[in-house]
């Protein structure tokens, strides 16, 4: 039985030293992983958005060279990476093998050469990168490409988090 799954983040986590961490490992969640964070006084209940962050920090075992992933690290992810980890968590814990393979296929399709689509109201402009400029995905430069496309299966819009007036 497979209990650990490797993943590659669409953008990558940039640590305090500017290092980009894109690959990682997530293990299957246990009942304790989902229940224990509810005892945390900072979590207001099962609808608290921070609950997702705490649960992901418990099940992400490795991120790049980081072997201890904390809630603070998960909070530092780009939104697309957090959304990916949420989907990945759902698929490996509650989905079928077909859903897992579909997510991996969508991820590999988006990791190839991708060009950013122009904004609807912006004229298309040809922009040539400077030959002296570092590659956007060059880990040594600490820069991450902003034209990575990732199609989230089953979601068509950004989900809003309800506020409770705090």
PDB file of C-alpha atoms in Angstrom:
ATOM      1  CA  UNK A   1       0.000   0.000   0.000  1.00  0.00           C
ATOM      2  CA  UNK A   2       1.389   3.361  -0.988  1.00  0.00           C
ATOM      3  CA  UNK A   3       1.385   5.849   1.899  1.00  0.00           C
ATOM      4  CA  UNK A   4       3.749   8.536   0.557  1.00  0.00           C
ATOM      5  CA  UNK A   5       3.372  10.519  -2.645  1.00  0.00           C
ATOM      6  CA  UNK A   6       5.840  12.805  -4.387  1.00  0.00           C
ATOM      7  CA  UNK A   7       4.649  16.101  -5.844  1.00  0.00           C
ATOM      8  CA  UNK A   8       5.983  19.119  -7.692  1.00  0.00           C
ATOM      9  CA  UNK A   9       4.575  22.538  -6.849  1.00  0.00           C
ATOM     10  CA  UNK A  10       3.496  24.715  -9.788  1.00  0.00           C
ATOM     11  CA  UNK A  11       5.591  27.691  -8.608  1.00  0.00           C
ATOM     12  CA  UNK A  12       7.615  26.593  -5.603  1.00  0.00           C
ATOM     13  CA  UNK A  13       8.214  27.755  -2.059  1.00  0.00           C
ATOM     14  CA  UNK A  14      10.856  30.472  -1.717  1.00  0.00           C
ATOM     15  CA  UNK A  15      12.610  30.233   1.650  1.00  0.00           C
ATOM     16  CA  UNK A  16      14.274  33.051   3.625  1.00  0.00           C
ATOM     17  CA  UNK A  17      17.535  32.505   1.724  1.00  0.00           C
ATOM     18  CA  UNK A  18      15.825  32.820  -1.675  1.00  0.00           C
ATOM     19  CA  UNK A  19      16.072  29.101  -2.446  1.00  0.00           C
ATOM     20  CA  UNK A  20      13.143  27.726  -4.457  1.00  0.00           C
ATOM     21  CA  UNK A  21      11.743  24.388  -3.267  1.00  0.00           C
ATOM     22  CA  UNK A  22       9.383  22.739  -5.784  1.00  0.00           C
ATOM     23  CA  UNK A  23       9.429  19.007  -5.128  1.00  0.00           C
ATOM     24  CA  UNK A  24       8.172  17.336  -2.008  1.00  0.00           C
ATOM     25  CA  UNK A  25       6.565  14.345  -0.380  1.00  0.00           C
ATOM     26  CA  UNK A  26       3.146  14.119   1.257  1.00  0.00           C
ATOM     27  CA  UNK A  27       2.002  11.151   3.310  1.00  0.00           C
ATOM     28  CA  UNK A  28      -1.530   9.924   3.750  1.00  0.00           C
ATOM     29  CA  UNK A  29      -3.363  11.653   6.592  1.00  0.00           C
ATOM     30  CA  UNK A  30      -4.400   9.855   9.736  1.00  0.00           C
ATOM     31  CA  UNK A  31      -7.464  10.578  11.842  1.00  0.00           C
ATOM     32  CA  UNK A  32      -5.122  12.257  14.330  1.00  0.00           C
ATOM     33  CA  UNK A  33      -3.813  14.591  11.592  1.00  0.00           C
ATOM     34  CA  UNK A  34      -7.339  15.868  11.060  1.00  0.00           C
ATOM     35  CA  UNK A  35      -8.482  15.878  14.706  1.00  0.00           C
ATOM     36  CA  UNK A  36      -5.447  17.167  16.601  1.00  0.00           C
ATOM     37  CA  UNK A  37      -5.451  20.635  14.956  1.00  0.00           C
ATOM     38  CA  UNK A  38      -9.038  21.131  16.166  1.00  0.00           C
ATOM     39  CA  UNK A  39      -7.648  21.150  19.728  1.00  0.00           C
ATOM     40  CA  UNK A  40      -5.355  24.065  18.872  1.00  0.00           C
ATOM     41  CA  UNK A  41      -6.705  27.226  20.583  1.00  0.00           C
ATOM     42  CA  UNK A  42      -5.829  29.236  17.437  1.00  0.00           C
ATOM     43  CA  UNK A  43      -8.289  27.130  15.390  1.00  0.00           C
ATOM     44  CA  UNK A  44     -11.909  28.233  15.758  1.00  0.00           C
ATOM     45  CA  UNK A  45     -13.436  25.046  14.385  1.00  0.00           C
ATOM     46  CA  UNK A  46     -13.722  22.906  11.279  1.00  0.00           C
ATOM     47  CA  UNK A  47     -14.480  25.920   9.061  1.00  0.00           C
ATOM     48  CA  UNK A  48     -11.403  27.895  10.145  1.00  0.00           C
ATOM     49  CA  UNK A  49      -9.208  28.516   7.076  1.00  0.00           C
ATOM     50  CA  UNK A  50      -6.073  28.038   9.186  1.00  0.00           C
ATOM     51  CA  UNK A  51      -7.074  24.409   9.762  1.00  0.00           C
ATOM     52  CA  UNK A  52      -5.987  23.570   6.201  1.00  0.00           C
ATOM     53  CA  UNK A  53      -2.572  25.107   6.814  1.00  0.00           C
ATOM     54  CA  UNK A  54      -2.033  23.155  10.033  1.00  0.00           C
ATOM     55  CA  UNK A  55      -3.168  19.843   8.511  1.00  0.00           C
ATOM     56  CA  UNK A  56      -0.928  20.322   5.453  1.00  0.00           C
ATOM     57  CA  UNK A  57       2.040  21.103   7.711  1.00  0.00           C
ATOM     58  CA  UNK A  58       1.444  17.761   9.441  1.00  0.00           C
ATOM     59  CA  UNK A  59       1.320  15.660   6.249  1.00  0.00           C
ATOM     60  CA  UNK A  60       3.916  17.363   4.029  1.00  0.00           C
ATOM     61  CA  UNK A  61       7.027  15.465   5.069  1.00  0.00           C
ATOM     62  CA  UNK A  62       9.548  17.138   2.782  1.00  0.00           C
ATOM     63  CA  UNK A  63       9.661  20.229   0.604  1.00  0.00           C
ATOM     64  CA  UNK A  64      12.811  20.543  -1.483  1.00  0.00           C
ATOM     65  CA  UNK A  65      15.724  20.243   0.934  1.00  0.00           C
ATOM     66  CA  UNK A  66      13.521  21.105   3.937  1.00  0.00           C
ATOM     67  CA  UNK A  67      12.802  17.990   5.970  1.00  0.00           C
ATOM     68  CA  UNK A  68      10.684  19.787   8.545  1.00  0.00           C
ATOM     69  CA  UNK A  69       7.774  21.715   7.061  1.00  0.00           C
ATOM     70  CA  UNK A  70       5.961  24.027   9.481  1.00  0.00           C
ATOM     71  CA  UNK A  71       2.648  25.850   9.341  1.00  0.00           C
ATOM     72  CA  UNK A  72       4.654  29.039   8.775  1.00  0.00           C
ATOM     73  CA  UNK A  73       6.224  27.466   5.673  1.00  0.00           C
ATOM     74  CA  UNK A  74       2.798  26.456   4.336  1.00  0.00           C
ATOM     75  CA  UNK A  75       1.549  30.018   4.987  1.00  0.00           C
ATOM     76  CA  UNK A  76       4.450  31.278   2.857  1.00  0.00           C
ATOM     77  CA  UNK A  77       3.382  29.338  -0.228  1.00  0.00           C
ATOM     78  CA  UNK A  78       2.086  31.132  -3.286  1.00  0.00           C
ATOM     79  CA  UNK A  79      -1.698  30.793  -3.620  1.00  0.00           C
ATOM     80  CA  UNK A  80      -1.409  28.454  -6.624  1.00  0.00           C
ATOM     81  CA  UNK A  81       0.889  26.143  -4.635  1.00  0.00           C
ATOM     82  CA  UNK A  82      -1.436  26.092  -1.621  1.00  0.00           C
ATOM     83  CA  UNK A  83      -4.368  25.310  -3.928  1.00  0.00           C
ATOM     84  CA  UNK A  84      -2.353  22.530  -5.541  1.00  0.00           C
ATOM     85  CA  UNK A  85      -1.478  20.988  -2.146  1.00  0.00           C
ATOM     86  CA  UNK A  86      -5.136  21.149  -1.093  1.00  0.00           C
ATOM     87  CA  UNK A  87      -6.159  19.327  -4.272  1.00  0.00           C
ATOM     88  CA  UNK A  88      -3.292  16.849  -3.918  1.00  0.00           C
ATOM     89  CA  UNK A  89      -4.277  16.133  -0.300  1.00  0.00           C
ATOM     90  CA  UNK A  90      -7.882  15.525  -1.338  1.00  0.00           C
ATOM     91  CA  UNK A  91      -6.947  13.227  -4.200  1.00  0.00           C
ATOM     92  CA  UNK A  92      -4.455  11.039  -2.337  1.00  0.00           C
ATOM     93  CA  UNK A  93      -6.639  10.748   0.768  1.00  0.00           C
ATOM     94  CA  UNK A  94     -10.160  10.603  -0.667  1.00  0.00           C
ATOM     95  CA  UNK A  95      -9.857  10.159  -4.428  1.00  0.00           C
ATOM     96  CA  UNK A  96      -9.484   7.232  -6.720  1.00  0.00           C
ATOM     97  CA  UNK A  97      -6.396   6.083  -8.582  1.00  0.00           C
ATOM     98  CA  UNK A  98      -7.936   7.566 -11.762  1.00  0.00           C
ATOM     99  CA  UNK A  99      -8.266  10.988 -10.071  1.00  0.00           C
ATOM    100  CA  UNK A 100      -4.650  10.776  -8.894  1.00  0.00           C
ATOM    101  CA  UNK A 101      -3.462   9.936 -12.405  1.00  0.00           C
ATOM    102  CA  UNK A 102      -5.572  12.789 -13.852  1.00  0.00           C
ATOM    103  CA  UNK A 103      -4.035  15.290 -11.410  1.00  0.00           C
ATOM    104  CA  UNK A 104      -0.522  14.073 -12.237  1.00  0.00           C
ATOM    105  CA  UNK A 105      -1.253  14.261 -15.992  1.00  0.00           C
ATOM    106  CA  UNK A 106      -2.576  17.814 -15.614  1.00  0.00           C
ATOM    107  CA  UNK A 107       0.529  18.737 -13.650  1.00  0.00           C
ATOM    108  CA  UNK A 108       2.924  17.247 -16.219  1.00  0.00           C
ATOM    109  CA  UNK A 109       1.050  18.953 -19.053  1.00  0.00           C
ATOM    110  CA  UNK A 110       1.424  22.290 -17.285  1.00  0.00           C
ATOM    111  CA  UNK A 111       5.115  21.833 -16.509  1.00  0.00           C
ATOM    112  CA  UNK A 112       6.146  22.003 -20.171  1.00  0.00           C
ATOM    113  CA  UNK A 113       6.854  25.250 -22.027  1.00  0.00           C
ATOM    114  CA  UNK A 114       3.930  27.540 -21.357  1.00  0.00           C
ATOM    115  CA  UNK A 115       3.282  31.057 -22.488  1.00  0.00           C
ATOM    116  CA  UNK A 116       1.189  33.420 -20.465  1.00  0.00           C
ATOM    117  CA  UNK A 117      -2.087  34.476 -22.033  1.00  0.00           C
ATOM    118  CA  UNK A 118      -2.420  38.234 -22.495  1.00  0.00           C
ATOM    119  CA  UNK A 119      -5.006  40.074 -20.440  1.00  0.00           C
ATOM    120  CA  UNK A 120      -8.348  40.445 -22.208  1.00  0.00           C
ATOM    121  CA  UNK A 121      -8.146  44.212 -22.435  1.00  0.00           C
ATOM    122  CA  UNK A 122      -4.394  44.452 -23.035  1.00  0.00           C
ATOM    123  CA  UNK A 123      -2.928  44.535 -26.550  1.00  0.00           C
ATOM    124  CA  UNK A 124      -0.650  41.620 -27.375  1.00  0.00           C
ATOM    125  CA  UNK A 125       2.964  42.736 -27.223  1.00  0.00           C
ATOM    126  CA  UNK A 126       5.993  40.747 -28.261  1.00  0.00           C
ATOM    127  CA  UNK A 127       8.496  40.857 -25.459  1.00  0.00           C
ATOM    128  CA  UNK A 128      11.892  39.270 -25.980  1.00  0.00           C
ATOM    129  CA  UNK A 129      13.789  38.267 -22.854  1.00  0.00           C
ATOM    130  CA  UNK A 130      17.213  39.771 -22.429  1.00  0.00           C
ATOM    131  CA  UNK A 131      19.921  37.202 -23.194  1.00  0.00           C
ATOM    132  CA  UNK A 132      21.859  38.334 -20.116  1.00  0.00           C
ATOM    133  CA  UNK A 133      18.837  37.913 -17.821  1.00  0.00           C
ATOM    134  CA  UNK A 134      18.775  34.772 -15.646  1.00  0.00           C
ATOM    135  CA  UNK A 135      16.204  32.153 -16.483  1.00  0.00           C
ATOM    136  CA  UNK A 136      12.901  32.630 -14.673  1.00  0.00           C
ATOM    137  CA  UNK A 137      13.099  29.081 -13.335  1.00  0.00           C
ATOM    138  CA  UNK A 138      16.777  29.243 -12.392  1.00  0.00           C
ATOM    139  CA  UNK A 139      16.943  28.165  -8.719  1.00  0.00           C
ATOM    140  CA  UNK A 140      20.271  29.961  -8.310  1.00  0.00           C
ATOM    141  CA  UNK A 141      18.630  33.269  -9.165  1.00  0.00           C
ATOM    142  CA  UNK A 142      15.786  32.695  -6.678  1.00  0.00           C
ATOM    143  CA  UNK A 143      13.315  33.694  -9.389  1.00  0.00           C
ATOM    144  CA  UNK A 144      10.286  31.622 -10.227  1.00  0.00           C
ATOM    145  CA  UNK A 145       8.466  31.799 -13.524  1.00  0.00           C
ATOM    146  CA  UNK A 146       5.213  33.688 -13.398  1.00  0.00           C
ATOM    147  CA  UNK A 147       3.855  31.982 -16.520  1.00  0.00           C
ATOM    148  CA  UNK A 148       3.338  28.524 -15.049  1.00  0.00           C
ATOM    149  CA  UNK A 149      -0.124  27.283 -15.877  1.00  0.00           C
ATOM    150  CA  UNK A 150      -1.946  24.858 -13.659  1.00  0.00           C
ATOM    151  CA  UNK A 151      -5.484  23.767 -14.284  1.00  0.00           C
ATOM    152  CA  UNK A 152      -7.232  22.822 -11.067  1.00  0.00           C
ATOM    153  CA  UNK A 153      -9.602  19.961 -11.711  1.00  0.00           C
ATOM    154  CA  UNK A 154     -13.076  20.500 -10.327  1.00  0.00           C
ATOM    155  CA  UNK A 155     -12.719  24.221  -9.587  1.00  0.00           C
ATOM    156  CA  UNK A 156     -13.694  27.011 -11.902  1.00  0.00           C
ATOM    157  CA  UNK A 157     -13.285  30.047  -9.666  1.00  0.00           C
ATOM    158  CA  UNK A 158     -11.540  31.289  -6.569  1.00  0.00           C
ATOM    159  CA  UNK A 159     -13.347  30.179  -3.455  1.00  0.00           C
ATOM    160  CA  UNK A 160     -14.063  32.874  -0.918  1.00  0.00           C
ATOM    161  CA  UNK A 161     -13.334  32.351   2.743  1.00  0.00           C
ATOM    162  CA  UNK A 162     -16.204  33.487   4.967  1.00  0.00           C
ATOM    163  CA  UNK A 163     -15.331  36.168   7.478  1.00  0.00           C
ATOM    164  CA  UNK A 164     -16.757  36.269  10.957  1.00  0.00           C
ATOM    165  CA  UNK A 165     -16.076  39.930  11.676  1.00  0.00           C
ATOM    166  CA  UNK A 166     -12.826  39.511  13.625  1.00  0.00           C
TER     167      UNK A 166
END
